[in-house]
Amino acid sequence: MSTVLVVDDSAVDRRLVGGMLAKVSGVDVDFAADGKEALRKVQTSPPALVITDLVMPEMNGLELVSAIVEQYPQVPVILMTGKGSEDIAVRALQAGAASYVPKTALHHLLVETVTDVLAMTRDLFSRQRLMEGLKTGRFSFLLTNDADMIPTLISYVQSIVISIGLCDEADVIRVCIALEEALRNAMFHGNLEITSEQREGDAEAYAALLAHRTTSEPWQSRRLHVQLTISKRSGTFTVRDEGPGFDPTKLPDPTDPANLEKVSGRGLLLMRTFMDEVRFNTSGNQVTMVKTNPVAVEGAAA
Amino acid sequence: MSEGKHVRLEQEGDTLIVTPLFTFSRFTEGDLVGEWNRILNRIDSDEIKHVVVDLGHIPYFGSTLLDWMVQMWKRAQGKGGTLAVCSASQVGREVLGVAKFDTLWGIYGSRQEAKESLLNA
């Protein structure tokens, strides 16, 4: 049985929603009268789904969404919104709510929405279980200079690294910081040939330059080549751009007191700090970073 | 208070509190330009002298935010003010340490401590 936690300060509305959910097979319904009580119940025993009212004393629905998304990202939240709270519904979705249902349309939409969200969650769990069996991942991406793909790729790599167990949670973050720096470096400095000074200068001028470079030759046709090999023992992350390359030895040391106020070089510094090995090809348009799992290496040696 | 997609701005006296939100790590370049303009406009206003960067909502950050902090610090310095940082995560403190920014600014555990440090600045 999947437990659905209904959060509403109105006992009448709790009963109304509980009655509707009773029609959904395989669902148990639990109740809380405000966000704080709901969070306590989620902490004690995470439900399969939370359905919450928006306006409540103590902790409101939006705050509850944020708290659950941050602390229990595996628990989806559906918001019930009153008339005139569409803006807040949008904010809730941006904060990570799975869906929302207007209170005026509960009879039409609630059961269907709950069924859909529970099915999606079950599918997600199944995929997570499948990923637990993944031992080695080899990936090759060919990307355009669309910066919106960077966080998406980082998020994907993060899930792969966690599934395979290359490193602990803090080290996963370090790997992701280094990879993000490599991707941004390749896209902006490599393919688009935008300098740190241009990127950190006048924001409007930067936006215009970016728009021009992403739609003009030779910059727009350049691609980003990303190759990843991730196992429990080590991860190798190679990023190549099609720009003119650079000489990494000529970058100023950003930790030199004379350079601390400058805007360049810190990305490479973070890559070198958070990966075990960082090497460039001779033309400087390809970086290979290696992260080793010391626990797996020691285990293999023993 | 002014809340953008990725950064919240609050003014307390002559101090601007800049709080990158949880979604900061998912910023797009288009967002970045808008957010950056909004921050600079606020720092450049006559009411603002100091800046506190509250990192309590983001688990990690990279060179983009580091570069922003340098720019904000320079702007504040130009008005006789300074910058303080608070509430960084463990990895966040590492990033600040790697960049040697802990030698430039005070890094504090809480927003209150950061604000108090600016009283004598």
PDB file of N, CA and C in Angstrom, chain A residues 69-70 91 94-95 147-148 151 154-155 158 170-171 173-174 176-177 180-181 184 188 196 199-204 206-207 210 254-255 260-264 266-267 269-270 273-274, chain B residues 1 3 5 22-23 25-30 32-34 36-37 40 56-57 59-64 66-68 70-71 73-74 77 90-91 94-95 97-101 103-104:
ATOM      1  N   VAL A  69      11.142  19.065  -0.577  1.00  0.00           N
ATOM      2  CA  VAL A  69      12.020  18.933  -1.752  1.00  0.00           C
ATOM      3  C   VAL A  69      13.490  18.897  -1.304  1.00  0.00           C
ATOM      4  N   GLU A  70      13.803  19.734  -0.302  1.00  0.00           N
ATOM      5  CA  GLU A  70      15.195  19.799   0.153  1.00  0.00           C
ATOM      6  C   GLU A  70      15.586  18.563   0.972  1.00  0.00           C
ATOM      7  N   ARG A  91       5.073  29.317  -8.295  1.00  0.00           N
ATOM      8  CA  ARG A  91       6.272  29.308  -7.436  1.00  0.00           C
ATOM      9  C   ARG A  91       6.491  27.934  -6.804  1.00  0.00           C
ATOM     10  N   GLN A  94       7.998  25.735  -9.364  1.00  0.00           N
ATOM     11  CA  GLN A  94       9.417  26.075  -9.516  1.00  0.00           C
ATOM     12  C   GLN A  94      10.228  25.544  -8.338  1.00  0.00           C
ATOM     13  N   ALA A  95       9.589  25.524  -7.154  1.00  0.00           N
ATOM     14  CA  ALA A  95      10.293  25.038  -5.960  1.00  0.00           C
ATOM     15  C   ALA A  95      10.368  23.515  -5.935  1.00  0.00           C
ATOM     16  N   ALA A 147      24.155  26.385 -23.277  1.00  0.00           N
ATOM     17  CA  ALA A 147      24.576  26.328 -21.871  1.00  0.00           C
ATOM     18  C   ALA A 147      23.529  25.685 -20.973  1.00  0.00           C
ATOM     19  N   ASP A 148      22.284  25.680 -21.429  1.00  0.00           N
ATOM     20  CA  ASP A 148      21.239  25.059 -20.607  1.00  0.00           C
ATOM     21  C   ASP A 148      21.459  23.559 -20.451  1.00  0.00           C
ATOM     22  N   PRO A 151      23.788  22.176 -16.781  1.00  0.00           N
ATOM     23  CA  PRO A 151      23.227  21.634 -15.537  1.00  0.00           C
ATOM     24  C   PRO A 151      22.515  20.297 -15.733  1.00  0.00           C
ATOM     25  N   ILE A 154      25.261  17.702 -15.866  1.00  0.00           N
ATOM     26  CA  ILE A 154      25.845  17.560 -14.523  1.00  0.00           C
ATOM     27  C   ILE A 154      24.919  16.714 -13.648  1.00  0.00           C
ATOM     28  N   SER A 155      23.633  17.017 -13.719  1.00  0.00           N
ATOM     29  CA  SER A 155      22.667  16.282 -12.905  1.00  0.00           C
ATOM     30  C   SER A 155      22.662  14.796 -13.288  1.00  0.00           C
ATOM     31  N   GLN A 158      25.850  13.195 -12.045  1.00  0.00           N
ATOM     32  CA  GLN A 158      25.748  13.044 -10.591  1.00  0.00           C
ATOM     33  C   GLN A 158      24.987  11.766 -10.242  1.00  0.00           C
ATOM     34  N   ALA A 170      29.981  14.013  -0.544  1.00  0.00           N
ATOM     35  CA  ALA A 170      30.751  15.264  -0.652  1.00  0.00           C
ATOM     36  C   ALA A 170      31.658  15.228  -1.872  1.00  0.00           C
ATOM     37  N   ASP A 171      32.243  14.067  -2.142  1.00  0.00           N
ATOM     38  CA  ASP A 171      33.142  13.957  -3.295  1.00  0.00           C
ATOM     39  C   ASP A 171      32.366  14.023  -4.615  1.00  0.00           C
ATOM     40  N   ILE A 173      29.904  15.946  -5.141  1.00  0.00           N
ATOM     41  CA  ILE A 173      29.751  17.389  -5.374  1.00  0.00           C
ATOM     42  C   ILE A 173      31.052  17.964  -5.934  1.00  0.00           C
ATOM     43  N   ARG A 174      32.193  17.522  -5.389  1.00  0.00           N
ATOM     44  CA  ARG A 174      33.486  18.029  -5.882  1.00  0.00           C
ATOM     45  C   ARG A 174      33.683  17.635  -7.352  1.00  0.00           C
ATOM     46  N   CYS A 176      31.345  17.077  -9.518  1.00  0.00           N
ATOM     47  CA  CYS A 176      30.414  17.866 -10.338  1.00  0.00           C
ATOM     48  C   CYS A 176      30.904  19.303 -10.514  1.00  0.00           C
ATOM     49  N   ILE A 177      31.491  19.876  -9.465  1.00  0.00           N
ATOM     50  CA  ILE A 177      32.049  21.237  -9.594  1.00  0.00           C
ATOM     51  C   ILE A 177      33.135  21.227 -10.664  1.00  0.00           C
ATOM     52  N   GLU A 180      31.662  20.731 -14.176  1.00  0.00           N
ATOM     53  CA  GLU A 180      30.964  21.940 -14.629  1.00  0.00           C
ATOM     54  C   GLU A 180      31.974  22.994 -15.084  1.00  0.00           C
ATOM     55  N   GLU A 181      33.063  23.128 -14.338  1.00  0.00           N
ATOM     56  CA  GLU A 181      34.093  24.108 -14.728  1.00  0.00           C
ATOM     57  C   GLU A 181      34.684  23.730 -16.091  1.00  0.00           C
ATOM     58  N   ARG A 184      32.038  24.504 -18.857  1.00  0.00           N
ATOM     59  CA  ARG A 184      31.892  25.950 -19.090  1.00  0.00           C
ATOM     60  C   ARG A 184      33.142  26.518 -19.762  1.00  0.00           C
ATOM     61  N   PHE A 188      32.487  28.231 -23.295  1.00  0.00           N
ATOM     62  CA  PHE A 188      32.587  29.700 -23.382  1.00  0.00           C
ATOM     63  C   PHE A 188      33.963  30.168 -23.853  1.00  0.00           C
ATOM     64  N   SER A 196      37.118  35.770 -19.843  1.00  0.00           N
ATOM     65  CA  SER A 196      36.543  35.980 -18.506  1.00  0.00           C
ATOM     66  C   SER A 196      36.143  37.430 -18.329  1.00  0.00           C
ATOM     67  N   ARG A 199      32.884  38.095 -19.985  1.00  0.00           N
ATOM     68  CA  ARG A 199      31.771  37.444 -19.286  1.00  0.00           C
ATOM     69  C   ARG A 199      31.410  38.181 -17.996  1.00  0.00           C
ATOM     70  N   GLU A 200      32.416  38.744 -17.344  1.00  0.00           N
ATOM     71  CA  GLU A 200      32.168  39.414 -16.069  1.00  0.00           C
ATOM     72  C   GLU A 200      31.992  40.920 -16.220  1.00  0.00           C
ATOM     73  N   GLY A 201      32.081  41.418 -17.455  1.00  0.00           N
ATOM     74  CA  GLY A 201      31.935  42.856 -17.665  1.00  0.00           C
ATOM     75  C   GLY A 201      30.472  43.259 -17.750  1.00  0.00           C
ATOM     76  N   ASP A 202      30.177  44.203 -18.610  1.00  0.00           N
ATOM     77  CA  ASP A 202      28.813  44.702 -18.757  1.00  0.00           C
ATOM     78  C   ASP A 202      27.869  43.558 -19.161  1.00  0.00           C
ATOM     79  N   ALA A 203      26.820  43.366 -18.374  1.00  0.00           N
ATOM     80  CA  ALA A 203      25.954  42.199 -18.571  1.00  0.00           C
ATOM     81  C   ALA A 203      25.226  42.241 -19.913  1.00  0.00           C
ATOM     82  N   GLU A 204      24.770  43.428 -20.309  1.00  0.00           N
ATOM     83  CA  GLU A 204      24.046  43.540 -21.577  1.00  0.00           C
ATOM     84  C   GLU A 204      24.988  43.278 -22.761  1.00  0.00           C
ATOM     85  N   TYR A 206      27.617  41.459 -22.693  1.00  0.00           N
ATOM     86  CA  TYR A 206      27.909  40.025 -22.690  1.00  0.00           C
ATOM     87  C   TYR A 206      26.770  39.246 -23.354  1.00  0.00           C
ATOM     88  N   ALA A 207      25.532  39.622 -23.022  1.00  0.00           N
ATOM     89  CA  ALA A 207      24.374  38.930 -23.608  1.00  0.00           C
ATOM     90  C   ALA A 207      24.373  39.091 -25.125  1.00  0.00           C
ATOM     91  N   LEU A 210      27.204  36.960 -26.605  1.00  0.00           N
ATOM     92  CA  LEU A 210      26.828  35.544 -26.551  1.00  0.00           C
ATOM     93  C   LEU A 210      25.828  35.213 -27.672  1.00  0.00           C
ATOM     94  N   PRO A 254      45.631  32.077  -9.816  1.00  0.00           N
ATOM     95  CA  PRO A 254      44.586  32.924  -9.223  1.00  0.00           C
ATOM     96  C   PRO A 254      44.710  33.068  -7.710  1.00  0.00           C
ATOM     97  N   THR A 255      45.582  32.235  -7.089  1.00  0.00           N
ATOM     98  CA  THR A 255      45.722  32.348  -5.630  1.00  0.00           C
ATOM     99  C   THR A 255      46.882  33.270  -5.248  1.00  0.00           C
ATOM    100  N   LEU A 260      44.285  37.868  -6.895  1.00  0.00           N
ATOM    101  CA  LEU A 260      43.046  37.460  -6.220  1.00  0.00           C
ATOM    102  C   LEU A 260      41.824  38.221  -6.718  1.00  0.00           C
ATOM    103  N   GLU A 261      42.025  39.470  -7.132  1.00  0.00           N
ATOM    104  CA  GLU A 261      40.884  40.277  -7.558  1.00  0.00           C
ATOM    105  C   GLU A 261      40.532  40.050  -9.025  1.00  0.00           C
ATOM    106  N   LYS A 262      41.365  39.313  -9.735  1.00  0.00           N
ATOM    107  CA  LYS A 262      41.078  39.078 -11.153  1.00  0.00           C
ATOM    108  C   LYS A 262      40.017  37.986 -11.297  1.00  0.00           C
ATOM    109  N   VAL A 263      39.425  37.922 -12.488  1.00  0.00           N
ATOM    110  CA  VAL A 263      38.290  37.008 -12.645  1.00  0.00           C
ATOM    111  C   VAL A 263      38.643  35.708 -13.369  1.00  0.00           C
ATOM    112  N   SER A 264      39.897  35.511 -13.758  1.00  0.00           N
ATOM    113  CA  SER A 264      40.189  34.313 -14.544  1.00  0.00           C
ATOM    114  C   SER A 264      40.998  33.285 -13.770  1.00  0.00           C
ATOM    115  N   ARG A 266      40.132  30.602 -11.988  1.00  0.00           N
ATOM    116  CA  ARG A 266      39.645  29.863 -10.817  1.00  0.00           C
ATOM    117  C   ARG A 266      38.967  28.552 -11.210  1.00  0.00           C
ATOM    118  N   GLY A 267      38.413  28.484 -12.417  1.00  0.00           N
ATOM    119  CA  GLY A 267      37.781  27.241 -12.861  1.00  0.00           C
ATOM    120  C   GLY A 267      38.792  26.111 -12.927  1.00  0.00           C
ATOM    121  N   LEU A 269      41.620  25.997 -11.392  1.00  0.00           N
ATOM    122  CA  LEU A 269      42.076  25.734 -10.021  1.00  0.00           C
ATOM    123  C   LEU A 269      41.136  24.750  -9.319  1.00  0.00           C
ATOM    124  N   LEU A 270      39.838  24.953  -9.491  1.00  0.00           N
ATOM    125  CA  LEU A 270      38.870  24.051  -8.859  1.00  0.00           C
ATOM    126  C   LEU A 270      38.953  22.652  -9.461  1.00  0.00           C
ATOM    127  N   THR A 273      41.936  20.995  -8.017  1.00  0.00           N
ATOM    128  CA  THR A 273      41.784  20.708  -6.585  1.00  0.00           C
ATOM    129  C   THR A 273      40.884  19.505  -6.350  1.00  0.00           C
ATOM    130  N   PHE A 274      39.805  19.417  -7.128  1.00  0.00           N
ATOM    131  CA  PHE A 274      38.784  18.423  -6.807  1.00  0.00           C
ATOM    132  C   PHE A 274      38.922  17.107  -7.587  1.00  0.00           C
TER     133      PHE A 274
ATOM    134  N   MET B   1      12.367  43.134   0.175  1.00  0.00           N
ATOM    135  CA  MET B   1      13.013  41.932  -0.353  1.00  0.00           C
ATOM    136  C   MET B   1      12.720  41.827  -1.852  1.00  0.00           C
ATOM    137  N   GLU B   3      13.036  38.995  -4.898  1.00  0.00           N
ATOM    138  CA  GLU B   3      13.358  37.598  -5.154  1.00  0.00           C
ATOM    139  C   GLU B   3      13.382  37.335  -6.649  1.00  0.00           C
ATOM    140  N   LYS B   5      14.814  34.617  -9.862  1.00  0.00           N
ATOM    141  CA  LYS B   5      14.687  33.183 -10.084  1.00  0.00           C
ATOM    142  C   LYS B   5      15.739  32.416  -9.290  1.00  0.00           C
ATOM    143  N   PHE B  22      18.398  27.772  -3.959  1.00  0.00           N
ATOM    144  CA  PHE B  22      18.701  26.371  -4.242  1.00  0.00           C
ATOM    145  C   PHE B  22      18.857  26.113  -5.745  1.00  0.00           C
ATOM    146  N   THR B  23      18.121  26.903  -6.537  1.00  0.00           N
ATOM    147  CA  THR B  23      18.128  26.682  -7.986  1.00  0.00           C
ATOM    148  C   THR B  23      19.346  27.306  -8.667  1.00  0.00           C
ATOM    149  N   SER B  25      22.352  26.524  -8.955  1.00  0.00           N
ATOM    150  CA  SER B  25      23.206  25.623  -9.727  1.00  0.00           C
ATOM    151  C   SER B  25      22.585  25.288 -11.090  1.00  0.00           C
ATOM    152  N   ARG B  26      21.308  25.639 -11.272  1.00  0.00           N
ATOM    153  CA  ARG B  26      20.664  25.342 -12.553  1.00  0.00           C
ATOM    154  C   ARG B  26      20.454  26.608 -13.379  1.00  0.00           C
ATOM    155  N   PHE B  27      21.229  27.656 -13.079  1.00  0.00           N
ATOM    156  CA  PHE B  27      21.026  28.893 -13.816  1.00  0.00           C
ATOM    157  C   PHE B  27      21.380  28.711 -15.286  1.00  0.00           C
ATOM    158  N   THR B  28      20.713  29.488 -16.126  1.00  0.00           N
ATOM    159  CA  THR B  28      21.065  29.530 -17.542  1.00  0.00           C
ATOM    160  C   THR B  28      21.758  30.863 -17.799  1.00  0.00           C
ATOM    161  N   GLU B  29      22.406  30.991 -18.933  1.00  0.00           N
ATOM    162  CA  GLU B  29      23.110  32.231 -19.219  1.00  0.00           C
ATOM    163  C   GLU B  29      22.144  33.415 -19.298  1.00  0.00           C
ATOM    164  N   GLY B  30      20.942  33.158 -19.819  1.00  0.00           N
ATOM    165  CA  GLY B  30      19.942  34.222 -19.894  1.00  0.00           C
ATOM    166  C   GLY B  30      19.551  34.711 -18.514  1.00  0.00           C
ATOM    167  N   LEU B  32      21.370  34.507 -15.910  1.00  0.00           N
ATOM    168  CA  LEU B  32      22.555  35.092 -15.283  1.00  0.00           C
ATOM    169  C   LEU B  32      22.646  36.589 -15.569  1.00  0.00           C
ATOM    170  N   VAL B  33      22.386  36.954 -16.806  1.00  0.00           N
ATOM    171  CA  VAL B  33      22.492  38.363 -17.181  1.00  0.00           C
ATOM    172  C   VAL B  33      21.477  39.199 -16.399  1.00  0.00           C
ATOM    173  N   GLY B  34      20.245  38.721 -16.357  1.00  0.00           N
ATOM    174  CA  GLY B  34      19.203  39.455 -15.644  1.00  0.00           C
ATOM    175  C   GLY B  34      19.490  39.571 -14.166  1.00  0.00           C
ATOM    176  N   TRP B  36      22.357  39.282 -12.617  1.00  0.00           N
ATOM    177  CA  TRP B  36      23.572  40.042 -12.354  1.00  0.00           C
ATOM    178  C   TRP B  36      23.294  41.541 -12.439  1.00  0.00           C
ATOM    179  N   ASN B  37      22.503  41.941 -13.445  1.00  0.00           N
ATOM    180  CA  ASN B  37      22.117  43.352 -13.563  1.00  0.00           C
ATOM    181  C   ASN B  37      21.361  43.823 -12.329  1.00  0.00           C
ATOM    182  N   LEU B  40      23.800  44.262  -9.374  1.00  0.00           N
ATOM    183  CA  LEU B  40      24.682  45.434  -9.516  1.00  0.00           C
ATOM    184  C   LEU B  40      23.896  46.730  -9.324  1.00  0.00           C
ATOM    185  N   GLY B  56      23.817  29.887   2.508  1.00  0.00           N
ATOM    186  CA  GLY B  56      23.121  28.825   3.234  1.00  0.00           C
ATOM    187  C   GLY B  56      22.119  28.020   2.427  1.00  0.00           C
ATOM    188  N   HIS B  57      21.743  28.513   1.243  1.00  0.00           N
ATOM    189  CA  HIS B  57      20.722  27.793   0.462  1.00  0.00           C
ATOM    190  C   HIS B  57      21.311  26.941  -0.654  1.00  0.00           C
ATOM    191  N   PRO B  59      24.166  24.027  -1.846  1.00  0.00           N
ATOM    192  CA  PRO B  59      25.119  23.040  -1.335  1.00  0.00           C
ATOM    193  C   PRO B  59      26.522  23.241  -1.893  1.00  0.00           C
ATOM    194  N   TYR B  60      26.617  23.817  -3.083  1.00  0.00           N
ATOM    195  CA  TYR B  60      27.937  24.027  -3.670  1.00  0.00           C
ATOM    196  C   TYR B  60      27.861  25.116  -4.724  1.00  0.00           C
ATOM    197  N   PHE B  61      29.010  25.567  -5.154  1.00  0.00           N
ATOM    198  CA  PHE B  61      29.077  26.582  -6.201  1.00  0.00           C
ATOM    199  C   PHE B  61      30.471  26.521  -6.806  1.00  0.00           C
ATOM    200  N   GLY B  62      30.620  27.155  -7.973  1.00  0.00           N
ATOM    201  CA  GLY B  62      31.911  27.120  -8.647  1.00  0.00           C
ATOM    202  C   GLY B  62      32.417  28.511  -8.954  1.00  0.00           C
ATOM    203  N   SER B  63      33.172  28.611 -10.047  1.00  0.00           N
ATOM    204  CA  SER B  63      33.875  29.859 -10.324  1.00  0.00           C
ATOM    205  C   SER B  63      32.934  31.004 -10.699  1.00  0.00           C
ATOM    206  N   THR B  64      31.742  30.681 -11.235  1.00  0.00           N
ATOM    207  CA  THR B  64      30.820  31.767 -11.580  1.00  0.00           C
ATOM    208  C   THR B  64      30.482  32.597 -10.349  1.00  0.00           C
ATOM    209  N   LEU B  66      32.130  32.620  -7.502  1.00  0.00           N
ATOM    210  CA  LEU B  66      33.366  33.222  -6.981  1.00  0.00           C
ATOM    211  C   LEU B  66      33.656  34.538  -7.709  1.00  0.00           C
ATOM    212  N   ASP B  67      33.493  34.514  -9.044  1.00  0.00           N
ATOM    213  CA  ASP B  67      33.748  35.723  -9.827  1.00  0.00           C
ATOM    214  C   ASP B  67      32.739  36.828  -9.482  1.00  0.00           C
ATOM    215  N   TRP B  68      31.507  36.415  -9.269  1.00  0.00           N
ATOM    216  CA  TRP B  68      30.480  37.388  -8.852  1.00  0.00           C
ATOM    217  C   TRP B  68      30.887  38.038  -7.536  1.00  0.00           C
ATOM    218  N   VAL B  70      33.821  38.497  -6.280  1.00  0.00           N
ATOM    219  CA  VAL B  70      34.915  39.460  -6.476  1.00  0.00           C
ATOM    220  C   VAL B  70      34.349  40.779  -7.004  1.00  0.00           C
ATOM    221  N   GLN B  71      33.456  40.671  -7.986  1.00  0.00           N
ATOM    222  CA  GLN B  71      32.868  41.879  -8.574  1.00  0.00           C
ATOM    223  C   GLN B  71      32.063  42.666  -7.539  1.00  0.00           C
ATOM    224  N   TRP B  73      32.446  42.611  -4.317  1.00  0.00           N
ATOM    225  CA  TRP B  73      33.393  43.153  -3.341  1.00  0.00           C
ATOM    226  C   TRP B  73      34.035  44.441  -3.871  1.00  0.00           C
ATOM    227  N   LYS B  74      34.434  44.403  -5.153  1.00  0.00           N
ATOM    228  CA  LYS B  74      35.059  45.591  -5.742  1.00  0.00           C
ATOM    229  C   LYS B  74      34.083  46.775  -5.746  1.00  0.00           C
ATOM    230  N   GLN B  77      33.796  47.991  -2.223  1.00  0.00           N
ATOM    231  CA  GLN B  77      35.032  48.692  -1.867  1.00  0.00           C
ATOM    232  C   GLN B  77      35.051  50.110  -2.416  1.00  0.00           C
ATOM    233  N   GLN B  90      30.171  22.699   3.871  1.00  0.00           N
ATOM    234  CA  GLN B  90      31.553  22.217   3.999  1.00  0.00           C
ATOM    235  C   GLN B  90      32.298  22.359   2.667  1.00  0.00           C
ATOM    236  N   VAL B  91      31.656  21.904   1.577  1.00  0.00           N
ATOM    237  CA  VAL B  91      32.306  22.014   0.267  1.00  0.00           C
ATOM    238  C   VAL B  91      32.424  23.480  -0.138  1.00  0.00           C
ATOM    239  N   GLU B  94      35.388  24.875   1.403  1.00  0.00           N
ATOM    240  CA  GLU B  94      36.570  24.383   0.676  1.00  0.00           C
ATOM    241  C   GLU B  94      36.829  25.221  -0.566  1.00  0.00           C
ATOM    242  N   VAL B  95      35.735  25.492  -1.315  1.00  0.00           N
ATOM    243  CA  VAL B  95      35.871  26.279  -2.552  1.00  0.00           C
ATOM    244  C   VAL B  95      36.423  27.666  -2.224  1.00  0.00           C
ATOM    245  N   GLY B  97      38.202  28.471   0.331  1.00  0.00           N
ATOM    246  CA  GLY B  97      39.585  28.302   0.780  1.00  0.00           C
ATOM    247  C   GLY B  97      40.538  28.069  -0.381  1.00  0.00           C
ATOM    248  N   VAL B  98      40.099  27.229  -1.343  1.00  0.00           N
ATOM    249  CA  VAL B  98      40.936  26.945  -2.520  1.00  0.00           C
ATOM    250  C   VAL B  98      41.241  28.239  -3.274  1.00  0.00           C
ATOM    251  N   ALA B  99      40.222  29.098  -3.384  1.00  0.00           N
ATOM    252  CA  ALA B  99      40.409  30.372  -4.103  1.00  0.00           C
ATOM    253  C   ALA B  99      41.136  31.405  -3.247  1.00  0.00           C
ATOM    254  N   LYS B 100      41.424  31.036  -1.995  1.00  0.00           N
ATOM    255  CA  LYS B 100      42.085  31.934  -1.024  1.00  0.00           C
ATOM    256  C   LYS B 100      41.201  33.146  -0.681  1.00  0.00           C
ATOM    257  N   PHE B 101      39.917  33.016  -0.870  1.00  0.00           N
ATOM    258  CA  PHE B 101      39.032  34.131  -0.557  1.00  0.00           C
ATOM    259  C   PHE B 101      38.855  34.305   0.949  1.00  0.00           C
ATOM    260  N   THR B 103      41.154  34.744   2.769  1.00  0.00           N
ATOM    261  CA  THR B 103      42.147  35.759   3.163  1.00  0.00           C
ATOM    262  C   THR B 103      41.666  37.169   2.805  1.00  0.00           C
ATOM    263  N   LEU B 104      40.619  37.242   1.984  1.00  0.00           N
ATOM    264  CA  LEU B 104      40.110  38.551   1.563  1.00  0.00           C
ATOM    265  C   LEU B 104      38.957  39.027   2.438  1.00  0.00           C
TER     266      LEU B 104
END
